[in-house]
């Protein structure tokens, strides 16, 4: 679904990480780990097509891509429902209703509240609901577990398992103690270019 | 497109693109231009001394304006350069954006301060000249106004380039702005021209009208050529320094520095 | 997907974005009035600062109203584009796979609807305040109707370039005001020609040409600028 | 701590904050020039919009320069205060235990140094451009020197109140421009009186009284406004 | 050092959490836990004096207070060193040198880099360094572990132990799996006012 060969990204004329190679197939999870500042976020943004790799080949064959990063892409001035409705209209998807998704991620009580008033964990859940709205085949998750409580962490794992079961694929960057359980997991330990 | 991959797996069709890509190799550029720069500086100095001698000492005083007309030898070549450098910068900006060639980005961006400097010289010399001839430092004449707008656009490009940290990103953003400016500059030039004739008949005509005496013309032409060599020399000198700065950790720079020091 | 299906999905995305931006701008009903009041306040500063002579005011009216329009545009431009950049929504747009040019165009359109259209609608009142003679009022409105979209279009390029900078506001004005010079000149020339009973259609023609050119070029440049800012 | 030690620590905090804000404003050398260029660009719009006639320009010069000063102040005010709010620095200030009034005063001072002082310094050039007669130039500079700190002081209250709103910029102008009206009127009256060779000292006296009043009151109001916005 | 009795905070005329009571002494750690959105951040901001409690008594007797919240209070346009230097000058403290603190939190390599270019974990570490600069007796930490890698989590625990050993006190809000080990820990499970 997504394959990378010799991906290099330079900032200030220095590679951020060692050249990256992988081949991700349907139903597989690529778990990117590494210390703070080793370039996980940068790599995911390169894979997402936001950053342009300095050299190397990126080959994408997915029906849709969805991304949850450090900046969640939630409009503070819209309510949770409005945020999801907009994304649905914008992407032109039409699966489960927004209300159902909201209850799935446990935000029913604050669904009509403006996003600026959400707590950190509630915001994260809202971003997870948007992930489901997109109905994308490839998920790019940058530290999906941060700011979530125990129940929220389990929620991410459930959603992830369901997505992979249905033939999706996922690149997940994390440094936390928690790691998702999935048979088709490839560990990718990212090494900072500066360290090498 | 990336420089390295282009070099290895794309057959070259066009001689121009080939030249551009050859220029794109930093060590080649560094060594190639290194041979020219001293000559450029030398020619510039010789021509300037000669031109200023003819202009300031040999040429007779103007029967209307007296000695003050000699500002012409600074003002007019600078004015020409301010426009020419913008054109050259815009062309390089286009090449840099389309082919993502770092050296051309650098060249375009080092052109901007030189062009801005010439624009400031034009404005300053023109204002000083305006005082004795027009009785005021500044009027909102068409040519003056469009030169001022040109300065603003140069400053915008320089400001944007310096405001963004990552050098490649900064250069690409500023190159895009230079291109947008290039589309707009002629429009600005003509609109300002009309604006002035429309609102009030300007009583001042820049060119005193009649043809110019050859003893006054020659120094002007010499100075015009001299400023072009100055541009070339200054541009390449700055670009080489910038290239060394950016590649300071690359092998070829270490070699260059080793050669220099030992 | 077939070509038609793609087009339908693109136009749906386009209008979803425009609707959202307008919803955001008018989140609170009072905010509907902000652009209008800003313009009124700025224009009313001039009689205060320059003195109330009716001839003088009429003489400078087109210029003042147009300059106020430029300022209102620049102030609102930054607000409308920046938030999408800062909260990560722009990244989501890029990932959606919809062309960034389309997204830029949608944002420009909603910017004009929010910040440009109110200026056009308000201009009769402003012209009245400034003692602009009645004949030239229609021309004033026309120049604003044709000209303010150009301001949004050109402005969007500047915003795209400065959006990643924290203190982008001043730099933005520095970048776009010089580019606004021709519009300012042509538009005020048209109004002045009309109040002197001179022909003015050629100016409107020029403005229209400017609008067509900028509609076809500016969204591409804005999209390229946004792409650079994101990287 | 003894009273003196407290004072010393407060004045150290005050200057640390001023130094930091100026460092932030002029992070890079070129940014030193932004406020100046912004002002030059805004002022040069007026001849373009109104026409190059020297008499007309001279007539409106004081008003135009002063209105440009108001605009420059408002645009920069928002930038200077908002970032401390949005990134959580203001919370840190509150927690530090230093009085918020002191912090507001420090931020006002650095705002004036960054946005007001350049206007004062640049005003001779602007006056030249606008053909302002030489006699009134000195008075123009004086009014700006006394008046721009008032703009920063009053503006800071408005910023404090609107800082927690996303689209605060436009609302801010609505709040503060009406408050700026007296200053605009008095200052331009002084310059016009000077160019007509009439007495003008009474106007300068009024301005100075305004400055003294606002220095003593505005920082408290701004601190209170910030406190409200934080909760 | 800090005691709260019947602290209530209302938003839209509804209490955010059940009335809060505690008495924190020197060398003690108050661990505030609870699900996403139960009001941990709100409580900490009340304790910090940023929000005004609707009713109840708050009694503070600490020499200095320091706070690390969701918004870290780092200036994006200053480098890591400049950020710390400013805080030191502003607070008028004068202990360990900034360079030493930076190496303690593992940011030496990026010390001169502008804060906007830091990775999420590096930003958090920078905020931790600021905590040390303040030399405050009372720490208010809102999810200090989020975005940190394994080494970073350990770092927080080390700093915390040292602080409490030296007679400091700390209120720490977290919902993560990780909890600091300290003898004088009081668990405070926060219950949302809406849930009750
Ligand atoms: C601030 C004031 C002035 C500015 C910004 C200015 C600007 C310019 C510019 C841009 C040009 C080049 C035009 C072109 O090649 O298309 C030019 C040329 C020239 N200027 Fe000025 N000028 C100023 C004042 C003056 C004054 C006071 C005089 C003399 C009375 C003068 C005499 C000339 C002459 C003789 C030329 C060359 C002839 C030509 O190329 O048309 N300028 N000036
Ligand atoms: N815009 C930028 N300019 C310069 N350097 C940057 C920029 N963004 C990130 N960096 C640097 O690049 C490195 C990798 O950053 P990145 O955000 O990818 O790390 P990460 O692996 O996601 O870390 P974390 O686990 O803390 O989120 C870091 O050292 C960071 O300081
Ligand atoms: N400004 C606000 N206006 C209205 N409601 C708010 C505001 N801020 C927070 N809330 C609501 O108050 C509740 C508590 O929020 P708070 O941020 O304190 O939670 P938290 O315990 O820190 O959660 P998390 O673990 O997700 O960080 C949430 O339901 C949230 O939606
Ligand atoms: Mg990261
Ligand atoms: Mg919280």
PDB file of C-alpha atoms and ligand atoms in Angstrom, chain A residues 40-42 70 142-143 175, chain E residues 119-121, ligand 4:
ATOM      1  CA  UNK A  40       9.234  10.394  13.905  1.00  0.00           C
ATOM      2  CA  UNK A  41       6.942  13.326  13.278  1.00  0.00           C
ATOM      3  CA  UNK A  42       9.081  14.468  10.392  1.00  0.00           C
ATOM      4  CA  UNK A  70       0.461  16.815  17.104  1.00  0.00           C
ATOM      5  CA  UNK A 142       1.584  10.363  15.313  1.00  0.00           C
ATOM      6  CA  UNK A 143       1.415   9.496  19.021  1.00  0.00           C
ATOM      7  CA  UNK A 175       7.620   6.357  22.178  1.00  0.00           C
TER       8      UNK A 175
ATOM      9  CA  UNK E 119       9.918  18.195  18.574  1.00  0.00           C
ATOM     10  CA  UNK E 120       6.996  17.661  20.943  1.00  0.00           C
ATOM     11  CA  UNK E 121       9.151  15.842  23.483  1.00  0.00           C
TER      12      UNK E 121
HETATM   13 MG1  LIG F   4       6.793  13.936  17.330  1.00  0.00          MG
END
